[in-house]
Coordinates of C-alpha atoms in Angstrom, one line a residue:
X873 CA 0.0 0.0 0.0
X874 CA 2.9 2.4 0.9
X875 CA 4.2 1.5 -1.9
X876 CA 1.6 2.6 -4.0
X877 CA 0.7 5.7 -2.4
X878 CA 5.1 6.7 -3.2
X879 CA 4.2 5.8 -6.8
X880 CA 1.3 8.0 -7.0
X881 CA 3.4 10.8 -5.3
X882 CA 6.4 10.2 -8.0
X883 CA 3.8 10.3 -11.1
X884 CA 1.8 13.6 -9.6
X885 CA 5.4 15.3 -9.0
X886 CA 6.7 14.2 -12.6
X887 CA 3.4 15.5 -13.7
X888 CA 3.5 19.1 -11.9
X889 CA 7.1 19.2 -13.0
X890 CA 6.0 18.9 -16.5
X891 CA 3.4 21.1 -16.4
X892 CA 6.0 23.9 -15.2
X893 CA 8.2 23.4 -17.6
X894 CA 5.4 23.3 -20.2
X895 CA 3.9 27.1 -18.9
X896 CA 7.7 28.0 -18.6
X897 CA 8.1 27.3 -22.5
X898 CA 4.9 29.4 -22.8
X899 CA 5.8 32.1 -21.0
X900 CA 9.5 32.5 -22.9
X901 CA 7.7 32.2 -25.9
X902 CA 4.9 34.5 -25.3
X903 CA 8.0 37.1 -23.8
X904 CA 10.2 36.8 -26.9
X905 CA 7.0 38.4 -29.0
X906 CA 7.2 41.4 -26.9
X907 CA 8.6 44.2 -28.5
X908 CA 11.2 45.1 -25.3
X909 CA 15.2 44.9 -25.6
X910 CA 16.5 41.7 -24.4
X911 CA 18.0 42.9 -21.3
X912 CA 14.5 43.9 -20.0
X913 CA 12.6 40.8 -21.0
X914 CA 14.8 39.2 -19.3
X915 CA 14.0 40.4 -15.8
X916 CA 10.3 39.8 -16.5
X917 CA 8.0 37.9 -14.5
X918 CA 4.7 35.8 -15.7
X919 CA 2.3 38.6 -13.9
X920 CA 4.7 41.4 -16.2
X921 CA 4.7 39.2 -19.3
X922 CA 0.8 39.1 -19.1
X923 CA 0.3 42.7 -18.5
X924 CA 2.3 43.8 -21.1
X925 CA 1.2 41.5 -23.5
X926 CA -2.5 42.6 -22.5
X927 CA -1.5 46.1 -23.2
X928 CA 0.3 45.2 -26.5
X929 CA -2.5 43.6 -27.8
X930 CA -5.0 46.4 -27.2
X931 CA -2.9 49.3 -28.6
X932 CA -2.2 46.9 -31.7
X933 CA -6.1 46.8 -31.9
X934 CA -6.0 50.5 -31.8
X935 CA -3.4 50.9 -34.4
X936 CA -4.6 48.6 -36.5
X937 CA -8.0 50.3 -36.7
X938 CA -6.4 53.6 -37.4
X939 CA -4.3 52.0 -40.2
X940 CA -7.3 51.0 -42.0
X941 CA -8.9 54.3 -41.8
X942 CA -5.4 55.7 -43.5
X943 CA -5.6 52.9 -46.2
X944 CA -9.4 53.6 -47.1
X945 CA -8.6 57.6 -47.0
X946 CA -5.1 57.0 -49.3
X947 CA -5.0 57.3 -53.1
X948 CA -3.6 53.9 -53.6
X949 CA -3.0 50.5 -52.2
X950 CA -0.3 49.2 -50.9
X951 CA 1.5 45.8 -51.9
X952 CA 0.3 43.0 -49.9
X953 CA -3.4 44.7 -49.3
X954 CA -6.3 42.6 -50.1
X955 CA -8.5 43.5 -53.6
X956 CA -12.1 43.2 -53.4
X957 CA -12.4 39.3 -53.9
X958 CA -10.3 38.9 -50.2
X959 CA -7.4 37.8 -51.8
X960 CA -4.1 38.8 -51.4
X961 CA -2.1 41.2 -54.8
X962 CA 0.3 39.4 -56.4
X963 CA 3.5 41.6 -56.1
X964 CA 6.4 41.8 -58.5
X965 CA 9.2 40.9 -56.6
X966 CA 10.8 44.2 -55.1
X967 CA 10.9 42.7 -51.5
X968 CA 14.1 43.0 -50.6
X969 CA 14.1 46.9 -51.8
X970 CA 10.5 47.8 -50.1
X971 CA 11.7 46.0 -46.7
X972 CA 14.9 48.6 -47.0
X973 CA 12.3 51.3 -47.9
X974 CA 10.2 50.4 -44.8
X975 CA 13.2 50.2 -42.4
X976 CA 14.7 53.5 -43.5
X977 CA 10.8 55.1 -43.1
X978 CA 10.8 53.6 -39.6
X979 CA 14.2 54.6 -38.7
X980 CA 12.9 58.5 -39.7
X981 CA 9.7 57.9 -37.6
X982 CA 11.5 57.1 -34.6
X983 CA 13.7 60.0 -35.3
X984 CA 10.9 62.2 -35.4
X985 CA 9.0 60.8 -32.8
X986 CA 12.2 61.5 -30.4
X987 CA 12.5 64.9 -31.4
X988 CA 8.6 65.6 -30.5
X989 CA 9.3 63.8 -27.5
X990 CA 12.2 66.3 -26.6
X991 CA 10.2 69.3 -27.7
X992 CA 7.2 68.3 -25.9
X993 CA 8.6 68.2 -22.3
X994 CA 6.9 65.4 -21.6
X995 CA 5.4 62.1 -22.3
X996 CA 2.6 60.6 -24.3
X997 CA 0.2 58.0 -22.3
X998 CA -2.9 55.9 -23.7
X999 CA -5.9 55.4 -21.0
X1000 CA -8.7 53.2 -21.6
X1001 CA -11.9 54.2 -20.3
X1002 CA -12.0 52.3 -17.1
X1003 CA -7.8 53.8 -16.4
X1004 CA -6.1 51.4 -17.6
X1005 CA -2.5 52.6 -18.5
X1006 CA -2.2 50.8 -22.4
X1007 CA 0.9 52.7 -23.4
X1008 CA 3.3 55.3 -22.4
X1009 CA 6.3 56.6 -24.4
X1010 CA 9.4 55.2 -23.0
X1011 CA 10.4 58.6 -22.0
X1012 CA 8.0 58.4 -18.8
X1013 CA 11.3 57.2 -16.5
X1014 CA 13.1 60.6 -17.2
X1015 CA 9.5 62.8 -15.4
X1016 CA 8.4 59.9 -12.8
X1017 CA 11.3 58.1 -12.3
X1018 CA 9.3 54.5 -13.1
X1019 CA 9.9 52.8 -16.5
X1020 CA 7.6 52.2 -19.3
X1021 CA 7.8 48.5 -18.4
X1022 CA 6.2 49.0 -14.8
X1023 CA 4.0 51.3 -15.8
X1024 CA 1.8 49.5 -18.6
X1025 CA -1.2 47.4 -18.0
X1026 CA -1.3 49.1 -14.7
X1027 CA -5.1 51.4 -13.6
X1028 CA -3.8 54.7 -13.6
X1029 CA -6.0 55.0 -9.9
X1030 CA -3.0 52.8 -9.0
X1031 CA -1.0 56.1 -9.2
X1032 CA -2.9 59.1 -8.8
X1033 CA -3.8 60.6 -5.4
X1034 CA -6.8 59.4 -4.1
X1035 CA -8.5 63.1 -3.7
X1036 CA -8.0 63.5 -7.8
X1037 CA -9.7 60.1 -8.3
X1038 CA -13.7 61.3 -9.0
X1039 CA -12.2 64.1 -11.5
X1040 CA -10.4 61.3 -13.4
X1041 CA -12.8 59.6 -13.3
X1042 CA -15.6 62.7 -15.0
X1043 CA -12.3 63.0 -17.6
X1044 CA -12.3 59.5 -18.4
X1045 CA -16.6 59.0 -19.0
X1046 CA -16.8 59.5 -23.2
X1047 CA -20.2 60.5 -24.3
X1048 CA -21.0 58.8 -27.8
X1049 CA -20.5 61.8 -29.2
X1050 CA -17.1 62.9 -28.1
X1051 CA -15.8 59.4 -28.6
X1052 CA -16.3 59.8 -32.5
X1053 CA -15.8 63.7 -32.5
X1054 CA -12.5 63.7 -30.6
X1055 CA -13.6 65.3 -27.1
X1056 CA -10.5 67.3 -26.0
X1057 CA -9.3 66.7 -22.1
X1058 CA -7.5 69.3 -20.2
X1059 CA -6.9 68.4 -16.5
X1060 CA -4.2 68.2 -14.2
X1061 CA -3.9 65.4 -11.1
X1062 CA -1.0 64.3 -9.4
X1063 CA 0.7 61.1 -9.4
X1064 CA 3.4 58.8 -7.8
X1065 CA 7.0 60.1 -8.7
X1066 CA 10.0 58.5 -8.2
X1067 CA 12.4 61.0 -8.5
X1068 CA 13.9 62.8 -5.7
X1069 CA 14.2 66.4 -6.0
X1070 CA 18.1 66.1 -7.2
X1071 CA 16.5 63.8 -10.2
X1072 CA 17.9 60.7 -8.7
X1073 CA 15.4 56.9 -8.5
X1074 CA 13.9 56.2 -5.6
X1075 CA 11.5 53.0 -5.0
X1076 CA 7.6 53.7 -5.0
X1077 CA 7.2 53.7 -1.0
X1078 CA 9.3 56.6 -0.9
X1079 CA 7.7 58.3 -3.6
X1080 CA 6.0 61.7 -3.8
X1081 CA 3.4 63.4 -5.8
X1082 CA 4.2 65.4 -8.9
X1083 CA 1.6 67.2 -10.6
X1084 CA 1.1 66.8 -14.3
X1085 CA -0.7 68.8 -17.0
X1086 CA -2.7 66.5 -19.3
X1087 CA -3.8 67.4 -22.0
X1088 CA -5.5 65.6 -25.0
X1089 CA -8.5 63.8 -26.9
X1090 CA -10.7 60.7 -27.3
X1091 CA -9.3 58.4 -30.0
X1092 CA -11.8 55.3 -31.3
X1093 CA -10.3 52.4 -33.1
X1094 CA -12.5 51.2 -36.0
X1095 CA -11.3 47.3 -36.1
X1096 CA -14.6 45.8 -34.6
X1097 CA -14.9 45.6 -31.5
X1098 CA -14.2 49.1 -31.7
X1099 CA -12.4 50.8 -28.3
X1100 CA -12.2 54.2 -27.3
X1101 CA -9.8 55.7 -25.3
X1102 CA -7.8 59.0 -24.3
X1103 CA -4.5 60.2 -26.0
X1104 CA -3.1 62.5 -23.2
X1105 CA 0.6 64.3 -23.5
X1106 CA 1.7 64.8 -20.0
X1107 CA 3.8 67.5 -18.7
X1108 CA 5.2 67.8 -15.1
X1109 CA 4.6 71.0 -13.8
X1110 CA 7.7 72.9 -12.7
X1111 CA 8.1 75.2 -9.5
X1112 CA 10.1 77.6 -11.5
X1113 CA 10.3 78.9 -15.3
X1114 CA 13.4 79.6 -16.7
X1115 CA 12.1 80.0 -20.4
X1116 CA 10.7 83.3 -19.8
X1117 CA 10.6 85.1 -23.2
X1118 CA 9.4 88.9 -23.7
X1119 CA 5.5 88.0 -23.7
X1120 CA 5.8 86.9 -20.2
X1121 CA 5.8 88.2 -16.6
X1122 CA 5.9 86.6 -13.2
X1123 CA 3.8 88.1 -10.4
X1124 CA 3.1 86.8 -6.7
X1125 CA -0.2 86.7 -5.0
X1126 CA -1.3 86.2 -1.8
X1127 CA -3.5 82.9 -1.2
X1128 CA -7.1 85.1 -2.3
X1129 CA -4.9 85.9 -5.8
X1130 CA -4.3 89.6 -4.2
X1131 CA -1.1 90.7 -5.8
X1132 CA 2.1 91.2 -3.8
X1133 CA 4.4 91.3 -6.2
X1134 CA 4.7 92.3 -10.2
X1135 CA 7.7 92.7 -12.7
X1136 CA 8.1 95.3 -14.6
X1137 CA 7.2 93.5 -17.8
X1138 CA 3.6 93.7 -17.2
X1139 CA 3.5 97.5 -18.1
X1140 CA 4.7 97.1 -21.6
X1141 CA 2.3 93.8 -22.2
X1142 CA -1.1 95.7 -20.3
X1143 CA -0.1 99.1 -19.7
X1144 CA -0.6 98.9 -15.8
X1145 CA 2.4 99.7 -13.9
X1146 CA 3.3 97.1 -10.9
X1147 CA 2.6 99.8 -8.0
X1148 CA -1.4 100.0 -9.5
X1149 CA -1.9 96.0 -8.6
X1150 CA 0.0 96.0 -5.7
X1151 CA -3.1 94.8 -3.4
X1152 CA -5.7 94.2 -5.9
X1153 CA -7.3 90.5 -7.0
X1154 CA -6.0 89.5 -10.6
X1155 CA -10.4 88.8 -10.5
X1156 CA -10.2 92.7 -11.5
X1157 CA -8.1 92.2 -14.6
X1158 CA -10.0 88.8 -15.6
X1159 CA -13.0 89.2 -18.5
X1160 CA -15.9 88.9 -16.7
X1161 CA -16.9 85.5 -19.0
X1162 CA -13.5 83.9 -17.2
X1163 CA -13.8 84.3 -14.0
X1164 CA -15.3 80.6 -13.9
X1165 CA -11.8 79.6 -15.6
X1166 CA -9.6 81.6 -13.1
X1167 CA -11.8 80.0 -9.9
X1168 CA -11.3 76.2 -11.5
X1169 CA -7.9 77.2 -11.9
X1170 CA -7.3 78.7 -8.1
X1171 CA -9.2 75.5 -7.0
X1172 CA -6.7 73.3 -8.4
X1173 CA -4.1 75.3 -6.5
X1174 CA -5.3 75.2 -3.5
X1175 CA -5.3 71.3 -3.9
X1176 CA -3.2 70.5 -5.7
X1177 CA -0.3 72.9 -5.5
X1178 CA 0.5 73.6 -8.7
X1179 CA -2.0 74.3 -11.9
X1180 CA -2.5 75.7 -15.5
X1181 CA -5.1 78.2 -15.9
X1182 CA -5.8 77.2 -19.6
X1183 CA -6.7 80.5 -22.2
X1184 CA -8.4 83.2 -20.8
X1185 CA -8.8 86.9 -21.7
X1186 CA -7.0 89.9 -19.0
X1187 CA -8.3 93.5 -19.6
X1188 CA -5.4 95.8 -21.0
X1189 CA -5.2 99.6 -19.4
X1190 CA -5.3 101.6 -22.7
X1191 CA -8.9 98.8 -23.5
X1192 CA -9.9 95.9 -25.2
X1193 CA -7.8 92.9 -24.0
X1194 CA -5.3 89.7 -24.7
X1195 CA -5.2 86.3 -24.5
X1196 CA -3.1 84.8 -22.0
X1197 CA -2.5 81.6 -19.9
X1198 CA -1.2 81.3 -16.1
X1199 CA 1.3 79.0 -14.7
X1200 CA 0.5 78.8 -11.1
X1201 CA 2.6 77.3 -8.0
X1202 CA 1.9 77.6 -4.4
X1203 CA 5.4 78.4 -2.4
X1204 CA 5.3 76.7 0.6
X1205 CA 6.7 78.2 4.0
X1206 CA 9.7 77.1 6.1
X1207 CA 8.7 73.3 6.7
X1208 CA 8.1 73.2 10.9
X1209 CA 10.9 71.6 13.1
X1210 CA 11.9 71.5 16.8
X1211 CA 12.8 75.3 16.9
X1212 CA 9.9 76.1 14.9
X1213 CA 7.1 73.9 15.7
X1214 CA 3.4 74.4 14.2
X1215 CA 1.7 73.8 11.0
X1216 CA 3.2 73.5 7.3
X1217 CA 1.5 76.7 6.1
X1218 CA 1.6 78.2 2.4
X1219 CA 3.6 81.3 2.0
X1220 CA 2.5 82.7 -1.2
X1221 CA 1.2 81.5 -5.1
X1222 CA 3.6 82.2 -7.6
X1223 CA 2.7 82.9 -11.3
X1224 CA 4.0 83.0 -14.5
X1225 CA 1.7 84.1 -17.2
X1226 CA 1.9 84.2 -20.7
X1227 CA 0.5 86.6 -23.1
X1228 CA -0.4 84.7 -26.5
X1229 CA -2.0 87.7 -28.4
X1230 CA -1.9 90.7 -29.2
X1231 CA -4.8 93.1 -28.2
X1232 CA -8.3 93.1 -29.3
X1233 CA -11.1 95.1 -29.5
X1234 CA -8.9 97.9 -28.5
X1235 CA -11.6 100.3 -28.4
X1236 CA -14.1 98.4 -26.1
X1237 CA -13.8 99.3 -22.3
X1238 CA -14.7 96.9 -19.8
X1239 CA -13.5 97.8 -16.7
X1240 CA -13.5 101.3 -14.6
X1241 CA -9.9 101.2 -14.8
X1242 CA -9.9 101.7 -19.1
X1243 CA -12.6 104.3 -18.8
X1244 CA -10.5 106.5 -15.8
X1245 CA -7.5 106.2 -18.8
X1246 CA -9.4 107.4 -21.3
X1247 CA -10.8 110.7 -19.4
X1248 CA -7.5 111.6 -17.9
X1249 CA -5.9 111.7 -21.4

């Protein structure tokens, strides 16, 4: 009987054995398909192999149904491409010379698609509607310190700070229309960083939350089933702005948007001098059809530290008014220690802000300020 009962054992480990080595196989197989430098597949395990292959599949799907809609727009067809009868173009040799034509056009595209990157200042990211995370340019490890790897197949809720969750959530909800319109997204949340403040890696229980300006629209893929989703490019907010051209001026407000501080360059873009807001709510230079745009923007602030106002129109002294759009960072206060004990208060909002125009309606007055102007001179 023992006997029998060791036999049984031997079989059902030879068995178990077998079926490891069999999933094993699988798994190396299904991980050589993925389109990841050896070196990284390498350190892969099954629950990563899955994931990414989940996520693979899905933005193929995607591509694939954009593809078509290229080849259907196109003047001609393509070698290869299927006539009306379903079957396949017989091609007159050439292979060797289109697969050199296709490598050298892929080589360009990823030229290309590096040099947007670079321009951009950010990275590109694919959601589905329910979060998920089905691509991200490989860039993502230089702005949250987490590679493109760890990153894919992941919810994006995974990630995000639990406060921002219900307006990711309103961003992510696609209305039939907006899914085959392109419904534009402009949001900002904060997510898990990585990076320390001297740009070095950390690991995620150490992280902390950067804030990021997405920005972006609904994309549909027409290969049945079809799947909508959000193309977003992402940009880390910075404290500070060091690209300040001539169009631009920095200005510091209290935590009510009172100013306490204006450069000089604000006369020359809308004719006030600095001394004239010292005091005063940037509310009284805002068109009256922005405020909501301004108080969305200052609500952000005040939650999430840091925010982009998005376009809105400020009043210029002389009349009529410009375009612009508002960088916006809280500064906070000495942090509290042992000498100084109490609460982590804010000390002031910083702004940079942007004029994109130049100004309209020159003649129309909207404020009490234009009006005094034009009596006095």
């Amino acid at each position: 009987m023992t006997a029998d009962k060791e036999k049984r054992r031997a079989i059902s480990r030879e068995a178990a054995r077998k079926r490891r080595r069999v999933e094993s196989d699988v798994f190396g197989d299904l991980c050589r398909l993925l389109p990841l430098q050896t070196p990284i597949r390498d350190n892969l395990d099954k629950p990563s192999i899955i994931r990414l292959t989940l996520s693979y599949i899905r933005i193929h799907g995607l591509l694939k149904g954009n593809s078509l809609v290229k080849a259907e727009g196109g003047d001609g067809i393509k070698c290869g491409q299927l006539n009306g009868k379903d079957e396949p173009w017989e091609c007159d040799g050439g292979h060797d010379e289109e697969e050199e034509k296709e490598t050298e056009e892929d080589t360009k595209i990823s030229k290309e698609t590096n040099l947007f990157l670079r321009t951009l200042e950010g990275f590109l990211m694919v959601l589905s509607t329910d979060g998920d995370m089905i691509f991200l340019s490989d860039n993502v490890s230089k702005y949250m310190g987490l590679t493109q790897t760890e990153l894919m197949g992941h919810n994006i809720f995974e990630f995000t700070h639990p406060c921002d969750h219900e307006e990711i959530k309103s961003k992510l909800r696609l209305t039939t229309e907006e899914v085959w319109c392109g419904g534009k997204r402009d949001f900002v949340m904060r997510v898990k960083s990585a990076l320390t403040h001297r740009g070095r890696s950390t690991n995620l229980k150490s992280a902390t939350w950067k804030v990021l300006h997405c920005q972006g629209q609904a994309k549909v893929s027409l290969d049945v089933p079809s799947v909508p989703c959000l193309l977003l490019t992402c940009q880390p907010l910075p404290l500070s702005h060091t690209l300040l051209s001539t169009n631009t001026f920095t200005s510091q407000h209290r935590m009510d948007m009172r100013f306490t501080y204006c450069d000089q360059r604000v006369t020359s873009l809308l004719g006030f001098a600095p001394e004239e807001l010292l005091g005063r709510s940037i509310y009284d230079l805002c068109h009256t059809r922005d405020t909501n745009c301004l108080a969305k923007n200052h609500m952000n602030l005040c939650w999430k530290t840091q925010s982009v106002s998005g376009q809105y129109r400020m009043l210029v002294r002389s009349g009529g008014y410009v375009w612009v759009e508002t960088h916006s960072a809280v500064i906070p206060s000495v942090r509290p220690s042992k000498s100084r004990p109490g609460a982590h208060h804010p000390l002031c909002i910083l702004c940079v802000t942007y004029v994109l125009s130049g100004v309209e309606e020159p003649s129309l007055q909207l404020s009490l300020d234009q009006t005094l102007l034009t009596y006095s001179s």
